Structures are given as structure tokens and as C-alpha cells.
């Protein structure tokens, strides 16, 4: 085997010695001192291996070193191919992914049917121009050509907006030059799907953390719209928040609307659509038809909006959770763009989550408001856990007991702030649900004062939650 | 024949809640406040027990598995024996949902308390009903 390898190397070296003009079998025979028939046998083996090729010039075959073995295989006419070459080329041509062979100067030497369907006949053209309409490489293949790496995996967007997954490697040719062999797949659907999942996850995370992250409703709505737009790819959208006491709507986020001036009535039409959706307590779906004759007020408003923005569809989706309507999500698509049934289901499914996020922020804002009321109340108030640990005190409590900060009292047992008889209060609260009576309180400085306490157990969704106490001053205090 | 209520002078409150901790805690506290109690974990048990005994007040959780609160309310309102029974709804859902379901319009429904609630508020509400 080694002898054969040595002989092959000797033959290739001899052909290389003849340069670009190539050599006939007679010339090679002389150069390697092999009998013509024996040489022919080795030449055919080398050709089958793709390392040498020939051109028929008149009656003579002139042999060359194959610069790119694969190019050679695909360059041959069908009748000149060996059986193996025929099978091999068909397999590559019919593969459900793109096969691309480049030379060291980004020239396309071979592209299979998958790629010619996408980019036309591109052999001989620059790779980066054909795929990316760019004047230089954007795929990372330059790292292979410059020898920085031997293998490459990348995902890039082509000139048509397709996401291409490229797996490429550098292959050494028999003449010591190299080619780049790349396998290319259009993964647009996969990438979009993954992006959708990522955006959905982000959306869920945002909604989950909407209160913890101290979002305002406007901030939450803007972020939700952006994420939804990335997932569903609609053209324009609004989130309108509903105030049931004044039965009015306010726009807290919009996306995608053009900057150009539009009639002032546009906002009114959008509110009309949203308000009627709320009144009817049912989502509204509208597909624009120029011949529409429906006189329904919501359809009329939708038609006007569709004409201004050249719309195809309007989706007005209630943001409703636990029976309460918090607003409306308006989704608009341009002419020719319709949402799929899956997208509509997704929007309807997400609407309750969005409403939940808005409800959380509203509840948080309401709680903050109530806390403010407690903060300005002159009566000391405290909340304790079922174990008697202080969980909340208002400023009046701190002032009455002579403390400066909440941190000085929270986490401590409530009995530390009273004389001994307070121990029975928690027991009574657990047993009887409420307690009222007089206790002797102990200030920070050790001084004492009489206080009338009214306390109650707080029942949560799953059982007893906390105990709350409010002080009513004795006469004279 | 005198009923047990008439003998003891205690008013009876039926507590209907599928959360066992709430059911047990509320009934224990009511008993400590001198009420007789009847426990029911769902609508079926509630209606079944109402065949045997008629309380003064029913504390009815709105969201429970099995019968809906509307169905329970319908059964109670159409049963002439229960015409004087007063109902206080206790629920974790927002009042708008109860309003939407028309639950608060029934004449026997006297109050509506949202969880979390203070026991003082509940005890005051029951006391108001039984002394009227």
C-alpha cells in the first residue's frame, strides 16, 4: 500500500511539473519511468479518486491535477462520468440541503440543485454577492479561507431575508490548494419558531414579574406590544386601558403606526371599536371588504380605520381576567396580511395573561394607595404573622412607641412592645377571630402607656393569614 | 318539638367552602363566638345538609368544584323552607364577576365579602343578620 501511495505521489508530482499545460500519458510515462499500460492503470485509479482529470484534445488525453475534485466530478458530462461519479453527483444534487464548493477567492465552483433553486445558476460568481448581495463575506467563511479555523458553523440572513445555517470546512486539494465545502440549510422557519418561543417566554417572564419589577402599566403595555409584535408579526397595535367608573379608555401603548399625519378622528375610531367590544363583552374580528354595507357602528369605525391605514384585518381583543375587563388589545394588519388561526388563538390565550399583569399592577397601585392612607392615619396600626412576628407597622405606631425606622421593629415578636398580659391576645385571636380590650404598652425608652386595642384575624384564600391590630387611644391619651 | 337552636338559643351558620383550612378555622371561630355551625365542602353537601337542618345564615364560597354558586343559589331560592335563610358570599374572585353572574341580586343575599377578609368584618356581618 505504501508503495502505491509513493507511486501516486510520484505521478502527481510529475504532472505538477508540467504546469498548467498538463501532460500526456507518454510524457508522464517518461517522467516516472513506468510502462505506459501500467501508468494508465494508476492514472485511472487516481482519476477515480478525483485527484487527476483529463481533457480530450484531438486523439490525445492531456492530464491535469484536479484543483477541486468535486468540481471535476460535476463538470464532466454524464457520459464521461464513471458509475460512482454518476451516483455521487445525483446524491449531492438531490440532497435536501445546499452543497456549495468555493475556491480560495470565494468563487462558487459548484452549487447543487437546492441552491440553484434559491439563487439561480451561480457557478463562477462570488459567494458573498450571490447569497448576501454584499461586497465582502458576512458569513464567517473568510475565517476558513484565511486559515484561522478548519471548520465553521454560522447562522446568517441572506439577501432575501432567509436564515441560513452554514456548516463549512476547508478541504485540501491534491495540488496543495484548498476548497471550501459548505452545507447550507434554509432554517428560516426554525429560527422564527425559536424566536417566537423566546419572545413568548420573555412575555411570560415580564408578566410574571410585572409587579416585582415595579413596572407602570404604560411600561408593561409597551413591552408587551413589542414582544407580541415580534411573535405574531402584525403591523400596528394598541393597548387601551379601561376605566369602568368613567367608562372611558386611555391609550397606554402603541406600535407600528406611521409618522405621517392622519385625521384626528383615527383615535376616536379606535376607541369606538374598543369600547363597543367592551360593551358587548366579546372579541371583535374584522376583515376589510371595500364593498361593505354593514351599518353596525363598530364595523363602520373599523372600515374608516382600514381605509386610512390600508388594512386587511382588525382584531379587538378583550383584556379580561377573573370577570373584570381591564382594557382592549387592538391588532391591525396591512392589506394582504392575515393572521393565522394559530396566531389568533395565541393572542386570545395571551390576552388573559396580559390582563392579569395589568390587574397585578393595578392592585399594587391600589395597595400603595391604601398603604398611604394607613401611613397618614393617626391611629397606630400593626400586622403580625400567625406566630406573632411584626410584619407591618404604620408611622403612627413608630411614633407612639418611640422608634425611628420600621427596621427597628419589624421581625420582632409583638409581645416585646407590651406588658405580659398581651401574650393571651394572639391565642384569643386564633380562637375567637377578634379581640378588643385594654393593654399596657411599653415604649422604646421603657415608659408605659395604656392603649385600647382592637384586633382581628385575617382569613386568606387558603386559611388564616395574619393578625391585624389598631390602637384606639384611652381618654386623655 | 323544640329544635336544638331553640333549646340552646344559639344561631346556626352553615359554612360552605372547599378549602379545608378556611372551613375549619371559620367554623371553630364561629363556635367560639357562640354560634352553632354546619360544615359543607361543596354545593352537593350544602344542599344535602339543608334537607336536614335550616341555618339562619349560609356563608357560601363562590368558586367551588362541582355545583356552581349560581346553581346552589337557585336551589336555595326555589325551596320554600329556606326562604328566611340569609346568604353571605365569601370569595376570592372580584365582585364584578359575581355581579356579572347576577349572584348579588337575589333577595336572600345580604352581603359579599372578598378574601382576604378580617374575621371581625365577618362576625359583624353575621351578627347584623341574626339580630335583624
Tab-separated table of N, CA, C and O in Angstrom, chain A residues 244 281 320-325 429-434 436 454-465 468, chain B residues 17 19 21-22 25-26 28-30 32-34 92-94 96-97 100 115-121 123-124 127:
chain	number	residue	atom	x	y	z
A	244	UNK	N	-63.629	51.589	34.388
A	244	UNK	CA	-65.062	51.283	34.468
A	244	UNK	C	-65.883	52.382	35.154
A	244	UNK	O	-67.064	52.529	34.856
A	281	UNK	N	-68.861	42.680	25.442
A	281	UNK	CA	-68.101	41.663	26.179
A	281	UNK	C	-67.710	40.492	25.279
A	281	UNK	O	-67.710	39.328	25.699
A	320	UNK	N	-59.265	40.608	29.736
A	320	UNK	CA	-60.210	40.297	30.806
A	320	UNK	C	-59.651	39.187	31.683
A	320	UNK	O	-59.125	38.197	31.168
A	321	UNK	N	-59.729	39.363	32.963
A	321	UNK	CA	-59.336	38.294	33.872
A	321	UNK	C	-60.243	38.312	35.093
A	321	UNK	O	-60.612	39.391	35.573
A	322	UNK	N	-60.587	37.138	35.567
A	322	UNK	CA	-61.476	36.966	36.717
A	322	UNK	C	-62.734	37.837	36.597
A	322	UNK	O	-63.156	38.495	37.556
A	323	UNK	N	-63.283	37.876	35.397
A	323	UNK	CA	-64.538	38.584	35.182
A	323	UNK	C	-64.405	40.071	35.006
A	323	UNK	O	-65.358	40.756	34.660
A	324	UNK	N	-63.215	40.607	35.237
A	324	UNK	CA	-63.048	42.053	35.162
A	324	UNK	C	-62.332	42.435	33.874
A	324	UNK	O	-61.284	41.871	33.537
A	325	UNK	N	-62.883	43.411	33.168
A	325	UNK	CA	-62.261	43.875	31.919
A	325	UNK	C	-61.300	45.009	32.253
A	325	UNK	O	-61.692	46.010	32.866
A	429	UNK	N	-57.175	35.649	69.595
A	429	UNK	CA	-57.449	35.968	68.183
A	429	UNK	C	-57.591	34.709	67.346
A	429	UNK	O	-58.468	34.604	66.495
A	430	UNK	N	-56.720	33.741	67.612
A	430	UNK	CA	-56.791	32.482	66.868
A	430	UNK	C	-58.097	31.765	67.168
A	430	UNK	O	-58.694	31.159	66.296
A	431	UNK	N	-58.516	31.847	68.428
A	431	UNK	CA	-59.718	31.116	68.844
A	431	UNK	C	-61.012	31.815	68.458
A	431	UNK	O	-61.927	31.199	67.937
A	432	UNK	N	-61.047	33.114	68.699
A	432	UNK	CA	-62.326	33.831	68.556
A	432	UNK	C	-62.365	34.764	67.338
A	432	UNK	O	-63.387	35.344	67.040
A	433	UNK	N	-61.230	34.911	66.638
A	433	UNK	CA	-61.218	35.707	65.410
A	433	UNK	C	-61.051	37.196	65.644
A	433	UNK	O	-60.614	37.921	64.745
A	434	UNK	N	-61.442	37.677	66.841
A	434	UNK	CA	-61.272	39.115	67.113
A	434	UNK	C	-61.014	39.306	68.607
A	434	UNK	O	-61.318	38.411	69.420
A	436	UNK	N	-60.829	42.640	71.606
A	436	UNK	CA	-60.862	44.063	71.940
A	436	UNK	C	-60.614	44.208	73.424
A	436	UNK	O	-61.170	43.433	74.224
A	454	UNK	N	-57.937	47.036	69.273
A	454	UNK	CA	-58.969	46.288	68.562
A	454	UNK	C	-58.231	45.452	67.521
A	454	UNK	O	-57.534	45.994	66.660
A	455	UNK	N	-58.349	44.120	67.633
A	455	UNK	CA	-57.559	43.261	66.740
A	455	UNK	C	-58.445	42.225	66.069
A	455	UNK	O	-59.504	41.846	66.585
A	456	UNK	N	-57.997	41.791	64.896
A	456	UNK	CA	-58.777	40.788	64.152
A	456	UNK	C	-57.849	39.826	63.437
A	456	UNK	O	-56.727	40.191	63.052
A	457	UNK	N	-58.348	38.615	63.253
A	457	UNK	CA	-57.607	37.639	62.436
A	457	UNK	C	-57.975	37.897	60.985
A	457	UNK	O	-59.140	38.192	60.682
A	458	UNK	N	-56.997	37.806	60.085
A	458	UNK	CA	-57.265	37.969	58.652
A	458	UNK	C	-57.295	36.584	58.019
A	458	UNK	O	-56.335	35.812	58.136
A	459	UNK	N	-58.412	36.273	57.348
A	459	UNK	CA	-58.557	34.976	56.696
A	459	UNK	C	-58.162	35.130	55.223
A	459	UNK	O	-58.706	35.980	54.504
A	460	UNK	N	-57.216	34.310	54.774
A	460	UNK	CA	-56.783	34.354	53.373
A	460	UNK	C	-57.533	33.344	52.529
A	460	UNK	O	-58.488	32.723	52.992
A	461	UNK	N	-57.078	33.170	51.291
A	461	UNK	CA	-57.745	32.230	50.373
A	461	UNK	C	-57.627	30.805	50.860
A	461	UNK	O	-58.467	29.958	50.599
A	462	UNK	N	-56.510	30.510	51.550
A	462	UNK	CA	-56.233	29.130	51.941
A	462	UNK	C	-56.352	28.908	53.439
A	462	UNK	O	-56.077	27.811	53.921
A	463	UNK	N	-56.696	29.949	54.193
A	463	UNK	CA	-56.823	29.793	55.633
A	463	UNK	C	-56.347	31.032	56.367
A	463	UNK	O	-56.103	32.080	55.738
A	464	UNK	N	-56.167	30.942	57.706
A	464	UNK	CA	-55.726	32.115	58.476
A	464	UNK	C	-54.405	32.657	57.947
A	464	UNK	O	-53.482	31.891	57.669
A	465	UNK	N	-54.350	33.984	57.812
A	465	UNK	CA	-53.205	34.587	57.130
A	465	UNK	C	-52.362	35.434	58.081
A	465	UNK	O	-51.164	35.224	58.226
A	468	UNK	N	-54.225	41.548	62.612
A	468	UNK	CA	-54.060	42.992	62.476
A	468	UNK	C	-54.583	43.680	63.727
A	468	UNK	O	-55.585	43.247	64.310
B	17	UNK	N	-67.285	25.823	52.032
B	17	UNK	CA	-66.003	26.209	51.428
B	17	UNK	C	-65.208	24.949	51.128
B	17	UNK	O	-65.156	24.033	51.960
B	19	UNK	N	-61.998	24.893	50.696
B	19	UNK	CA	-60.675	24.976	51.338
B	19	UNK	C	-60.821	24.528	52.797
B	19	UNK	O	-61.426	25.230	53.614
B	21	UNK	N	-58.863	24.361	55.348
B	21	UNK	CA	-58.327	25.220	56.407
B	21	UNK	C	-59.271	26.382	56.704
B	21	UNK	O	-59.462	26.759	57.862
B	22	UNK	N	-59.848	26.913	55.629
B	22	UNK	CA	-60.798	28.019	55.810
B	22	UNK	C	-62.044	27.488	56.507
B	22	UNK	O	-62.533	28.078	57.484
B	25	UNK	N	-61.210	26.677	60.228
B	25	UNK	CA	-60.916	27.871	61.027
B	25	UNK	C	-62.172	28.699	61.256
B	25	UNK	O	-62.434	29.137	62.379
B	26	UNK	N	-62.925	28.908	60.173
B	26	UNK	CA	-64.108	29.764	60.301
B	26	UNK	C	-65.134	29.109	61.229
B	26	UNK	O	-65.698	29.782	62.111
B	28	UNK	N	-64.608	26.944	63.651
B	28	UNK	CA	-64.098	26.980	65.037
B	28	UNK	C	-64.297	28.356	65.668
B	28	UNK	O	-64.726	28.477	66.816
B	29	UNK	N	-63.987	29.377	64.874
B	29	UNK	CA	-64.124	30.747	65.395
B	29	UNK	C	-65.598	31.069	65.644
B	29	UNK	O	-65.946	31.672	66.667
B	30	UNK	N	-66.468	30.624	64.726
B	30	UNK	CA	-67.902	30.880	64.918
B	30	UNK	C	-68.403	30.188	66.188
B	30	UNK	O	-69.170	30.768	66.963
B	32	UNK	N	-66.638	29.451	68.789
B	32	UNK	CA	-66.090	30.181	69.936
B	32	UNK	C	-66.867	31.470	70.195
B	32	UNK	O	-66.812	32.026	71.286
B	33	UNK	N	-67.566	31.940	69.145
B	33	UNK	CA	-68.386	33.147	69.300
B	33	UNK	C	-69.865	32.802	69.508
B	33	UNK	O	-70.750	33.594	69.189
B	34	UNK	N	-70.082	31.566	69.978
B	34	UNK	CA	-71.416	31.152	70.403
B	34	UNK	C	-72.403	30.873	69.261
B	34	UNK	O	-73.603	31.100	69.397
B	92	UNK	N	-62.821	34.587	46.606
B	92	UNK	CA	-61.522	35.149	46.226
B	92	UNK	C	-61.642	35.894	44.905
B	92	UNK	O	-60.703	36.566	44.497
B	93	UNK	N	-62.784	35.764	44.210
B	93	UNK	CA	-62.914	36.434	42.912
B	93	UNK	C	-63.411	37.853	43.116
B	93	UNK	O	-63.975	38.195	44.144
B	94	UNK	N	-63.192	38.663	42.101
B	94	UNK	CA	-63.581	40.060	42.187
B	94	UNK	C	-65.110	40.189	42.148
B	94	UNK	O	-65.786	39.397	41.504
B	96	UNK	N	-66.969	42.041	40.564
B	96	UNK	CA	-67.563	42.223	39.237
B	96	UNK	C	-67.999	40.908	38.622
B	96	UNK	O	-68.992	40.827	37.921
B	97	UNK	N	-67.229	39.865	38.896
B	97	UNK	CA	-67.584	38.559	38.338
B	97	UNK	C	-68.879	38.053	38.963
B	97	UNK	O	-69.713	37.456	38.294
B	100	UNK	N	-71.595	40.039	37.504
B	100	UNK	CA	-71.831	39.572	36.143
B	100	UNK	C	-72.704	38.318	36.167
B	100	UNK	O	-73.569	38.125	35.330
B	115	UNK	N	-62.057	37.615	49.940
B	115	UNK	CA	-60.855	37.128	50.618
B	115	UNK	C	-59.649	37.915	50.117
B	115	UNK	O	-59.597	38.189	48.918
B	116	UNK	N	-58.665	38.230	50.918
B	116	UNK	CA	-58.642	38.002	52.364
B	116	UNK	C	-59.573	38.982	53.102
B	116	UNK	O	-59.723	40.118	52.663
B	117	UNK	N	-60.168	38.521	54.187
B	117	UNK	CA	-61.090	39.376	54.938
B	117	UNK	C	-60.758	39.288	56.423
B	117	UNK	O	-60.131	38.321	56.880
B	118	UNK	N	-61.205	40.318	57.158
B	118	UNK	CA	-60.948	40.259	58.599
B	118	UNK	C	-62.107	39.514	59.254
B	118	UNK	O	-63.266	39.697	58.863
B	119	UNK	N	-61.794	38.683	60.221
B	119	UNK	CA	-62.839	37.913	60.903
B	119	UNK	C	-63.796	38.850	61.624
B	119	UNK	O	-64.966	38.533	61.787
B	120	UNK	N	-63.278	39.989	62.041
B	120	UNK	CA	-64.136	40.966	62.721
B	120	UNK	C	-65.243	41.413	61.759
B	120	UNK	O	-66.416	41.486	62.133
B	121	UNK	N	-64.840	41.660	60.517
B	121	UNK	CA	-65.813	42.075	59.489
B	121	UNK	C	-66.859	40.975	59.285
B	121	UNK	O	-68.063	41.246	59.214
B	123	UNK	N	-67.695	38.494	61.415
B	123	UNK	CA	-68.506	38.314	62.627
B	123	UNK	C	-69.535	39.437	62.760
B	123	UNK	O	-70.693	39.190	63.119
B	124	UNK	N	-69.119	40.660	62.425
B	124	UNK	CA	-70.054	41.790	62.475
B	124	UNK	C	-71.191	41.584	61.478
B	124	UNK	O	-72.352	41.873	61.771
B	127	UNK	N	-73.529	38.901	62.787
B	127	UNK	CA	-74.281	39.413	63.927
B	127	UNK	C	-75.409	40.333	63.460
B	127	UNK	O	-76.540	40.272	63.952
